[in-house]
Amino acid sequence: YRYFFNGQESDNEVYGEGALHAFEFRMHDTRIGRFWSVDPLAGKFPWWSTYQFAGLMPTWYGELEGLEPDCNGSYNGQGAHAPILDENNNPLPNTENQAWIWNNGIWNKAEVAVVYETMKSVFTRANPRYLKNVEIAINLQGSSFGLDSYESICHFLSQVGHESSGFTKVEESFNYSVDGLVSTFGKYFYVGTPVKGKKDAALYGRTKDQSAKEEEIANIVYGNRMDNGAKEGYLYRGRGLLQLTGKSAYRGFTEYINATFANNTDDFVKSPELVKTDQYMVLSAMWFFKKHVVDKIDVNDASVREVTKIINGGYNGLKDRESKYEQLKSVLK
């Protein structure tokens, strides 16, 4: 048979059966799992690696001839707003801004759909690739995680945006100054007068003479908590866009992925770095948000303060979360 994966032509003569697939502008080598060369359309899709295939998620997406992932030939990653069509495929008047969400193999009308440009107007410093991952994940899978309403999406994006420092970070940093260490983790550190049961922040925090002892800080803060061992706090530090933290959360996400996606054997306890990859940075956030927010409260009637308490365990960054929620409400309409 002449064609192979993604409907592309196989070239078996030189490298063997199924080793090489001929796309229009470049060759894909299955032995190394990437293309040989940079796609000439790379400049149009700066959020994707120039060597990646199908958004690095080939079990979920196919690929067009450029760098954008494609879901069943119907979603090209460029947004999800389109008019309603009549029986002759003519657009109906005043439906140009109808939002759509792809779910269970068909397009569904939606109250709101997430588009890259809209998020960028709120999170101006965001990594373009991270926002593109969010757009695709929510539009294709969000409704499966309860992200199918105006309020739920505004809550999700405002929380994720704050936790990821405006969609710029997918891994928790412990590069704290001495004062920053105390203000953030005052339960575990003191500065100046010794406090029983606490560590001297001056020995761990960043100063002009020393770098922050990040691994030791993380082990003090997260060790012997969340199923972590005493020296596993740094290993299971926050990762992904919602900062999945602790061995128990990594284990729970592993169980969800393996039960939901056939033949997926990724183990985030054994390979925690996977949580911050393009494939899982948004999915881990949606899973956590559904498990701890959507399944526990009426997110459509919840305040930002209420959602923040669940996500953060307190109210750190509440003003920023509230501000982003209000901005999103105004632009997602």
mmCIF file of C-alpha atoms in Angstrom:
data_model
loop_
_atom_site.group_PDB
_atom_site.id
_atom_site.type_symbol
_atom_site.label_atom_id
_atom_site.label_comp_id
_atom_site.label_asym_id
_atom_site.label_seq_id
_atom_site.Cartn_x
_atom_site.Cartn_y
_atom_site.Cartn_z
ATOM 1 C CA TYR A 1 0.000 0.000 0.000
ATOM 2 C CA ARG A 2 1.426 3.287 -1.095
ATOM 3 C CA TYR A 3 0.180 5.568 1.744
ATOM 4 C CA PHE A 4 0.858 5.491 5.463
ATOM 5 C CA PHE A 5 0.234 7.530 8.633
ATOM 6 C CA ASN A 6 -1.541 10.892 8.188
ATOM 7 C CA GLY A 7 -2.318 9.947 4.592
ATOM 8 C CA GLN A 8 1.232 10.641 3.447
ATOM 9 C CA GLU A 9 3.157 8.593 0.911
ATOM 10 C CA SER A 10 5.687 6.039 2.141
ATOM 11 C CA ASP A 11 9.186 5.915 0.688
ATOM 12 C CA ASN A 12 10.458 2.410 1.439
ATOM 13 C CA GLU A 13 13.207 1.941 -1.136
ATOM 14 C CA VAL A 14 16.262 3.216 0.746
ATOM 15 C CA TYR A 15 15.527 3.016 4.483
ATOM 16 C CA GLY A 16 13.068 0.166 4.741
ATOM 17 C CA GLU A 17 9.378 -0.438 5.286
ATOM 18 C CA GLY A 18 7.613 2.490 6.994
ATOM 19 C CA ALA A 19 10.821 4.350 7.853
ATOM 20 C CA LEU A 20 10.237 7.460 5.752
ATOM 21 C CA HIS A 21 7.109 9.428 4.808
ATOM 22 C CA ALA A 22 7.084 12.028 2.061
ATOM 23 C CA PHE A 23 5.195 15.194 2.983
ATOM 24 C CA GLU A 24 4.817 17.982 0.443
ATOM 25 C CA PHE A 25 7.758 20.034 1.672
ATOM 26 C CA ARG A 26 9.801 17.695 3.875
ATOM 27 C CA MET A 27 10.453 14.103 4.880
ATOM 28 C CA HIS A 28 9.399 12.545 8.201
ATOM 29 C CA ASP A 29 11.731 9.882 9.616
ATOM 30 C CA THR A 30 9.868 7.473 11.923
ATOM 31 C CA ARG A 31 13.144 6.114 13.326
ATOM 32 C CA ILE A 32 14.020 9.406 15.009
ATOM 33 C CA GLY A 33 10.445 10.660 15.349
ATOM 34 C CA ARG A 34 10.880 13.995 13.613
ATOM 35 C CA PHE A 35 11.318 15.720 10.269
ATOM 36 C CA TRP A 36 14.700 16.053 8.607
ATOM 37 C CA SER A 37 14.348 19.735 7.782
ATOM 38 C CA VAL A 38 12.584 22.951 8.748
ATOM 39 C CA ASP A 39 9.200 23.459 7.137
ATOM 40 C CA PRO A 40 9.159 26.502 4.794
ATOM 41 C CA LEU A 41 5.952 27.639 6.517
ATOM 42 C CA ALA A 42 7.703 27.792 9.909
ATOM 43 C CA GLY A 43 7.596 31.598 9.989
ATOM 44 C CA LYS A 44 3.803 31.521 10.086
ATOM 45 C CA PHE A 45 3.716 29.266 13.142
ATOM 46 C CA PRO A 46 6.396 30.545 15.561
ATOM 47 C CA TRP A 47 4.728 28.836 18.541
ATOM 48 C CA TRP A 48 5.586 25.372 17.178
ATOM 49 C CA SER A 49 9.012 23.759 17.051
ATOM 50 C CA THR A 50 10.266 23.705 13.472
ATOM 51 C CA TYR A 51 10.794 19.928 13.694
ATOM 52 C CA GLN A 52 7.629 18.842 15.526
ATOM 53 C CA PHE A 53 4.813 16.763 14.102
ATOM 54 C CA ALA A 54 1.085 17.227 14.862
ATOM 55 C CA GLY A 55 1.635 19.585 17.775
ATOM 56 C CA LEU A 56 3.713 16.890 19.513
ATOM 57 C CA MET A 57 0.419 15.083 20.156
ATOM 58 C CA PRO A 58 0.139 12.528 17.322
ATOM 59 C CA THR A 59 -2.316 10.306 19.207
ATOM 60 C CA TRP A 60 -4.821 13.178 19.224
ATOM 61 C CA TYR A 61 -4.035 15.200 16.092
ATOM 62 C CA GLY A 62 -2.966 14.757 12.510
ATOM 63 C CA GLU A 63 -1.073 17.484 10.699
ATOM 64 C CA LEU A 64 -1.660 19.780 7.759
ATOM 65 C CA GLU A 65 1.236 20.572 5.415
ATOM 66 C CA GLY A 66 2.394 23.357 7.701
ATOM 67 C CA LEU A 67 3.223 23.212 11.387
ATOM 68 C CA GLU A 68 -0.280 23.405 12.814
ATOM 69 C CA PRO A 69 -2.045 20.363 14.312
ATOM 70 C CA ASP A 70 -5.282 19.255 12.733
ATOM 71 C CA CYS A 71 -8.105 17.357 14.445
ATOM 72 C CA ASN A 72 -9.937 14.999 12.094
ATOM 73 C CA GLY A 73 -9.489 17.495 9.277
ATOM 74 C CA SER A 74 -11.835 19.989 10.919
ATOM 75 C CA TYR A 75 -9.874 22.166 13.347
ATOM 76 C CA ASN A 76 -6.715 23.981 12.232
ATOM 77 C CA GLY A 77 -5.736 25.644 15.487
ATOM 78 C CA GLN A 78 -6.607 29.152 14.333
ATOM 79 C CA GLY A 79 -9.633 29.883 16.502
ATOM 80 C CA ALA A 80 -13.198 28.685 16.791
ATOM 81 C CA HIS A 81 -15.570 31.404 15.638
ATOM 82 C CA ALA A 82 -17.617 30.976 12.481
ATOM 83 C CA PRO A 83 -21.120 31.783 11.197
ATOM 84 C CA ILE A 84 -24.005 29.330 11.291
ATOM 85 C CA LEU A 85 -24.699 27.930 7.813
ATOM 86 C CA ASP A 86 -28.061 27.162 6.248
ATOM 87 C CA GLU A 87 -28.848 23.993 4.277
ATOM 88 C CA ASN A 88 -27.062 25.472 1.237
ATOM 89 C CA ASN A 89 -23.942 26.293 3.259
ATOM 90 C CA ASN A 90 -24.654 30.014 3.153
ATOM 91 C CA PRO A 91 -23.907 31.984 6.337
ATOM 92 C CA LEU A 92 -26.940 33.167 8.266
ATOM 93 C CA PRO A 93 -27.112 36.920 8.966
ATOM 94 C CA ASN A 94 -25.740 38.195 12.283
ATOM 95 C CA THR A 95 -24.089 34.892 13.219
ATOM 96 C CA GLU A 96 -20.510 35.847 12.293
ATOM 97 C CA ASN A 97 -19.284 35.659 15.901
ATOM 98 C CA GLN A 98 -20.872 32.352 16.822
ATOM 99 C CA ALA A 99 -18.493 30.426 19.077
ATOM 100 C CA TRP A 100 -17.891 26.709 18.551
ATOM 101 C CA ILE A 101 -16.240 23.944 20.568
ATOM 102 C CA TRP A 102 -15.068 20.644 19.091
ATOM 103 C CA ASN A 103 -16.203 17.740 21.241
ATOM 104 C CA ASN A 104 -16.878 14.058 20.587
ATOM 105 C CA GLY A 105 -16.093 14.342 16.892
ATOM 106 C CA ILE A 106 -18.414 17.218 15.974
ATOM 107 C CA TRP A 107 -18.582 20.991 16.295
ATOM 108 C CA ASN A 108 -20.926 22.208 19.029
ATOM 109 C CA LYS A 109 -22.307 25.690 19.465
ATOM 110 C CA ALA A 110 -20.754 27.296 22.522
ATOM 111 C CA GLU A 111 -21.303 30.287 24.730
ATOM 112 C CA VAL A 112 -17.657 31.207 24.428
ATOM 113 C CA ALA A 113 -14.595 29.889 22.582
ATOM 114 C CA VAL A 114 -10.980 30.659 23.349
ATOM 115 C CA VAL A 115 -8.889 32.368 20.694
ATOM 116 C CA TYR A 116 -5.158 33.105 20.826
ATOM 117 C CA GLU A 117 -5.451 36.810 19.990
ATOM 118 C CA THR A 118 -8.044 37.369 22.718
ATOM 119 C CA MET A 119 -5.890 35.792 25.422
ATOM 120 C CA LYS A 120 -2.844 37.704 24.189
ATOM 121 C CA SER A 121 -4.682 40.999 24.732
ATOM 122 C CA VAL A 122 -4.989 40.145 28.447
ATOM 123 C CA PHE A 123 -1.732 38.251 29.010
ATOM 124 C CA THR A 124 0.571 40.485 26.986
ATOM 125 C CA ARG A 125 3.839 38.867 28.146
ATOM 126 C CA ALA A 126 2.662 35.310 27.475
ATOM 127 C CA ASN A 127 4.735 32.716 25.657
ATOM 128 C CA PRO A 128 2.940 32.387 22.266
ATOM 129 C CA ARG A 129 3.345 28.610 22.271
ATOM 130 C CA TYR A 130 1.716 28.275 25.666
ATOM 131 C CA LEU A 131 -1.297 30.332 24.564
ATOM 132 C CA LYS A 132 -1.651 28.318 21.380
ATOM 133 C CA ASN A 133 -1.619 25.107 23.416
ATOM 134 C CA VAL A 134 -4.375 26.558 25.625
ATOM 135 C CA GLU A 135 -6.502 27.604 22.653
ATOM 136 C CA ILE A 136 -6.368 24.189 21.042
ATOM 137 C CA ALA A 137 -6.824 22.218 24.267
ATOM 138 C CA ILE A 138 -9.848 24.168 25.499
ATOM 139 C CA ASN A 139 -11.599 24.311 22.128
ATOM 140 C CA LEU A 140 -11.072 20.614 21.464
ATOM 141 C CA GLN A 141 -11.328 19.107 24.935
ATOM 142 C CA GLY A 142 -12.422 21.790 27.387
ATOM 143 C CA SER A 143 -16.057 20.762 27.562
ATOM 144 C CA SER A 144 -14.952 17.350 28.855
ATOM 145 C CA PHE A 145 -13.463 19.163 31.859
ATOM 146 C CA GLY A 146 -16.414 21.451 32.545
ATOM 147 C CA LEU A 147 -14.906 24.356 30.594
ATOM 148 C CA ASP A 148 -17.978 24.915 28.489
ATOM 149 C CA SER A 149 -19.358 28.198 29.796
ATOM 150 C CA TYR A 150 -18.363 31.826 29.881
ATOM 151 C CA GLU A 151 -17.804 31.837 33.660
ATOM 152 C CA SER A 152 -15.913 28.531 33.854
ATOM 153 C CA ILE A 153 -13.447 29.557 31.137
ATOM 154 C CA CYS A 154 -12.885 33.009 32.675
ATOM 155 C CA HIS A 155 -12.190 31.382 36.055
ATOM 156 C CA PHE A 156 -9.856 28.799 34.536
ATOM 157 C CA LEU A 157 -7.822 31.277 32.497
ATOM 158 C CA SER A 158 -7.518 33.824 35.308
ATOM 159 C CA GLN A 159 -6.270 31.154 37.733
ATOM 160 C CA VAL A 160 -3.930 29.491 35.257
ATOM 161 C CA GLY A 161 -2.678 32.877 34.073
ATOM 162 C CA HIS A 162 -1.686 33.883 37.598
ATOM 163 C CA GLU A 163 -0.159 30.534 38.561
ATOM 164 C CA SER A 164 1.990 30.531 35.403
ATOM 165 C CA SER A 165 3.059 34.176 35.805
ATOM 166 C CA GLY A 166 1.032 35.305 32.829
ATOM 167 C CA PHE A 167 1.637 32.142 30.781
ATOM 168 C CA THR A 168 5.408 32.572 30.944
ATOM 169 C CA LYS A 169 6.348 29.655 33.258
ATOM 170 C CA VAL A 170 5.524 25.959 33.357
ATOM 171 C CA GLU A 171 7.808 25.051 36.267
ATOM 172 C CA GLU A 172 8.019 26.360 39.821
ATOM 173 C CA SER A 173 11.128 28.316 40.731
ATOM 174 C CA PHE A 174 12.613 28.545 44.216
ATOM 175 C CA ASN A 175 15.103 31.288 43.382
ATOM 176 C CA TYR A 176 13.986 33.397 46.357
ATOM 177 C CA SER A 177 15.861 36.205 48.012
ATOM 178 C CA VAL A 178 16.125 36.014 51.788
ATOM 179 C CA ASP A 179 13.236 38.447 52.289
ATOM 180 C CA GLY A 180 11.190 36.808 49.512
ATOM 181 C CA LEU A 181 11.661 33.428 51.128
ATOM 182 C CA VAL A 182 10.274 34.670 54.433
ATOM 183 C CA SER A 183 7.352 36.557 52.889
ATOM 184 C CA THR A 184 6.350 33.536 50.793
ATOM 185 C CA PHE A 185 7.147 30.688 53.155
ATOM 186 C CA GLY A 186 7.109 32.335 56.573
ATOM 187 C CA LYS A 187 5.731 29.115 58.040
ATOM 188 C CA TYR A 188 9.095 27.462 57.436
ATOM 189 C CA PHE A 189 11.706 30.267 57.524
ATOM 190 C CA TYR A 190 12.686 33.208 59.725
ATOM 191 C CA VAL A 191 15.104 36.097 59.300
ATOM 192 C CA GLY A 192 16.892 37.758 62.214
ATOM 193 C CA THR A 193 15.740 36.452 65.584
ATOM 194 C CA PRO A 194 15.634 32.609 65.623
ATOM 195 C CA VAL A 195 12.210 30.975 65.755
ATOM 196 C CA LYS A 196 11.803 27.441 67.044
ATOM 197 C CA GLY A 197 10.907 24.960 64.329
ATOM 198 C CA LYS A 198 11.904 27.281 61.486
ATOM 199 C CA LYS A 199 15.002 27.538 59.280
ATOM 200 C CA ASP A 200 17.230 30.595 58.977
ATOM 201 C CA ALA A 201 16.329 32.121 55.598
ATOM 202 C CA ALA A 202 19.770 33.714 55.376
ATOM 203 C CA LEU A 203 21.276 30.253 54.920
ATOM 204 C CA TYR A 204 19.010 29.354 51.995
ATOM 205 C CA GLY A 205 17.839 32.513 50.222
ATOM 206 C CA ARG A 206 19.588 34.407 47.441
ATOM 207 C CA THR A 207 22.031 37.162 48.443
ATOM 208 C CA LYS A 208 24.808 39.021 46.675
ATOM 209 C CA ASP A 209 27.202 36.368 47.978
ATOM 210 C CA GLN A 210 25.228 33.186 47.364
ATOM 211 C CA SER A 211 22.674 31.664 45.027
ATOM 212 C CA ALA A 212 19.385 30.423 46.399
ATOM 213 C CA LYS A 213 19.537 26.797 47.513
ATOM 214 C CA GLU A 214 16.491 25.899 45.475
ATOM 215 C CA GLU A 215 16.424 22.138 45.962
ATOM 216 C CA GLU A 216 16.873 22.431 49.721
ATOM 217 C CA ILE A 217 14.159 25.094 49.951
ATOM 218 C CA ALA A 218 11.696 22.928 48.018
ATOM 219 C CA ASN A 219 12.437 19.915 50.194
ATOM 220 C CA ILE A 220 11.837 21.946 53.354
ATOM 221 C CA VAL A 221 8.559 23.381 52.055
ATOM 222 C CA TYR A 222 7.137 20.292 50.313
ATOM 223 C CA GLY A 223 8.988 17.427 52.025
ATOM 224 C CA ASN A 224 6.857 14.946 54.015
ATOM 225 C CA ARG A 225 3.695 16.446 52.508
ATOM 226 C CA MET A 226 1.397 15.438 49.634
ATOM 227 C CA ASP A 227 2.845 11.889 49.746
ATOM 228 C CA ASN A 228 6.339 13.283 49.209
ATOM 229 C CA GLY A 229 9.293 11.840 51.061
ATOM 230 C CA ALA A 230 11.575 14.165 53.008
ATOM 231 C CA LYS A 231 13.772 14.774 49.961
ATOM 232 C CA GLU A 232 11.128 14.623 47.225
ATOM 233 C CA GLY A 233 9.769 18.158 47.475
ATOM 234 C CA TYR A 234 11.939 19.454 44.650
ATOM 235 C CA LEU A 235 11.289 16.404 42.484
ATOM 236 C CA TYR A 236 7.524 16.943 42.625
ATOM 237 C CA ARG A 237 7.539 20.749 42.589
ATOM 238 C CA GLY A 238 4.928 22.667 40.628
ATOM 239 C CA ARG A 239 4.808 21.964 36.896
ATOM 240 C CA GLY A 240 2.380 22.625 34.090
ATOM 241 C CA LEU A 241 0.295 25.759 33.655
ATOM 242 C CA LEU A 242 -1.539 25.254 36.963
ATOM 243 C CA GLN A 243 1.574 24.136 38.839
ATOM 244 C CA LEU A 244 0.656 20.514 39.598
ATOM 245 C CA THR A 245 2.438 19.864 42.907
ATOM 246 C CA GLY A 246 3.184 16.838 45.070
ATOM 247 C CA LYS A 247 3.564 13.129 44.386
ATOM 248 C CA SER A 248 -0.103 12.476 45.144
ATOM 249 C CA ALA A 249 -1.162 14.869 42.352
ATOM 250 C CA TYR A 250 1.367 13.390 39.915
ATOM 251 C CA ARG A 251 0.040 9.918 40.734
ATOM 252 C CA GLY A 252 -3.569 11.004 40.291
ATOM 253 C CA PHE A 253 -2.840 12.574 36.917
ATOM 254 C CA THR A 254 -1.050 9.394 35.824
ATOM 255 C CA GLU A 255 -4.086 7.295 36.741
ATOM 256 C CA TYR A 256 -6.396 9.637 34.825
ATOM 257 C CA ILE A 257 -4.264 9.656 31.659
ATOM 258 C CA ASN A 258 -3.792 5.900 31.583
ATOM 259 C CA ALA A 259 -7.495 5.251 32.167
ATOM 260 C CA THR A 260 -8.661 7.806 29.589
ATOM 261 C CA PHE A 261 -6.306 7.355 26.639
ATOM 262 C CA ALA A 262 -5.870 3.842 25.287
ATOM 263 C CA ASN A 263 -2.300 2.529 25.150
ATOM 264 C CA ASN A 264 -0.947 5.568 27.035
ATOM 265 C CA THR A 265 1.530 4.392 29.660
ATOM 266 C CA ASP A 266 3.145 7.708 30.627
ATOM 267 C CA ASP A 267 3.993 7.722 34.335
ATOM 268 C CA PHE A 268 4.399 11.208 35.826
ATOM 269 C CA VAL A 269 5.644 9.824 39.133
ATOM 270 C CA LYS A 270 8.568 8.210 37.320
ATOM 271 C CA SER A 271 8.941 11.065 34.795
ATOM 272 C CA PRO A 272 7.615 14.259 36.429
ATOM 273 C CA GLU A 273 9.231 16.457 33.758
ATOM 274 C CA LEU A 274 6.539 15.304 31.309
ATOM 275 C CA VAL A 275 3.950 17.496 33.051
ATOM 276 C CA LYS A 276 5.526 20.669 31.647
ATOM 277 C CA THR A 277 5.645 19.461 28.033
ATOM 278 C CA ASP A 278 3.355 20.819 25.315
ATOM 279 C CA GLN A 279 1.313 17.639 25.435
ATOM 280 C CA TYR A 280 0.473 17.853 29.145
ATOM 281 C CA MET A 281 0.933 21.446 30.380
ATOM 282 C CA VAL A 282 -2.719 22.341 29.658
ATOM 283 C CA LEU A 283 -4.236 18.899 30.124
ATOM 284 C CA SER A 284 -2.803 18.654 33.646
ATOM 285 C CA ALA A 285 -4.283 22.060 34.453
ATOM 286 C CA MET A 286 -7.739 21.139 33.110
ATOM 287 C CA TRP A 287 -7.681 17.838 35.002
ATOM 288 C CA PHE A 288 -6.765 19.548 38.287
ATOM 289 C CA PHE A 289 -9.337 22.315 37.774
ATOM 290 C CA LYS A 290 -12.134 19.823 37.121
ATOM 291 C CA LYS A 291 -11.181 17.575 40.038
ATOM 292 C CA HIS A 292 -10.850 20.351 42.623
ATOM 293 C CA VAL A 293 -13.132 23.115 41.343
ATOM 294 C CA VAL A 294 -15.729 21.994 38.787
ATOM 295 C CA ASP A 295 -16.556 18.775 40.656
ATOM 296 C CA LYS A 296 -16.731 20.504 44.050
ATOM 297 C CA ILE A 297 -18.571 23.807 43.551
ATOM 298 C CA ASP A 298 -20.855 25.532 41.070
ATOM 299 C CA VAL A 299 -18.117 27.285 39.140
ATOM 300 C CA ASN A 300 -20.657 29.287 37.141
ATOM 301 C CA ASP A 301 -21.837 30.972 40.336
ATOM 302 C CA ALA A 302 -18.534 31.119 42.218
ATOM 303 C CA SER A 303 -16.497 34.194 43.127
ATOM 304 C CA VAL A 304 -12.837 34.554 42.202
ATOM 305 C CA ARG A 305 -12.059 34.539 45.909
ATOM 306 C CA GLU A 306 -13.783 31.184 46.344
ATOM 307 C CA VAL A 307 -11.961 29.598 43.403
ATOM 308 C CA THR A 308 -8.629 31.082 44.514
ATOM 309 C CA LYS A 309 -8.988 29.510 47.958
ATOM 310 C CA ILE A 310 -9.330 26.076 46.330
ATOM 311 C CA ILE A 311 -6.479 26.538 43.848
ATOM 312 C CA ASN A 312 -4.022 28.345 46.106
ATOM 313 C CA GLY A 313 -5.002 27.131 49.561
ATOM 314 C CA GLY A 314 -5.139 30.819 50.529
ATOM 315 C CA TYR A 315 -5.559 34.135 48.779
ATOM 316 C CA ASN A 316 -2.089 34.857 47.362
ATOM 317 C CA GLY A 317 -2.378 37.002 44.259
ATOM 318 C CA LEU A 318 -6.129 37.498 44.690
ATOM 319 C CA LYS A 319 -6.135 41.019 43.254
ATOM 320 C CA ASP A 320 -4.335 39.901 40.102
ATOM 321 C CA ARG A 321 -6.662 36.921 39.673
ATOM 322 C CA GLU A 322 -9.708 39.160 40.094
ATOM 323 C CA SER A 323 -8.306 41.714 37.665
ATOM 324 C CA LYS A 324 -7.612 39.077 34.999
ATOM 325 C CA TYR A 325 -11.072 37.569 35.502
ATOM 326 C CA GLU A 326 -12.724 40.938 34.847
ATOM 327 C CA GLN A 327 -10.549 41.579 31.783
ATOM 328 C CA LEU A 328 -11.389 38.160 30.377
ATOM 329 C CA LYS A 329 -15.105 38.749 30.958
ATOM 330 C CA SER A 330 -14.903 41.880 28.820
ATOM 331 C CA VAL A 331 -12.959 40.398 25.891
ATOM 332 C CA LEU A 332 -14.352 36.862 25.652
ATOM 333 C CA LYS A 333 -17.879 38.074 24.964
#
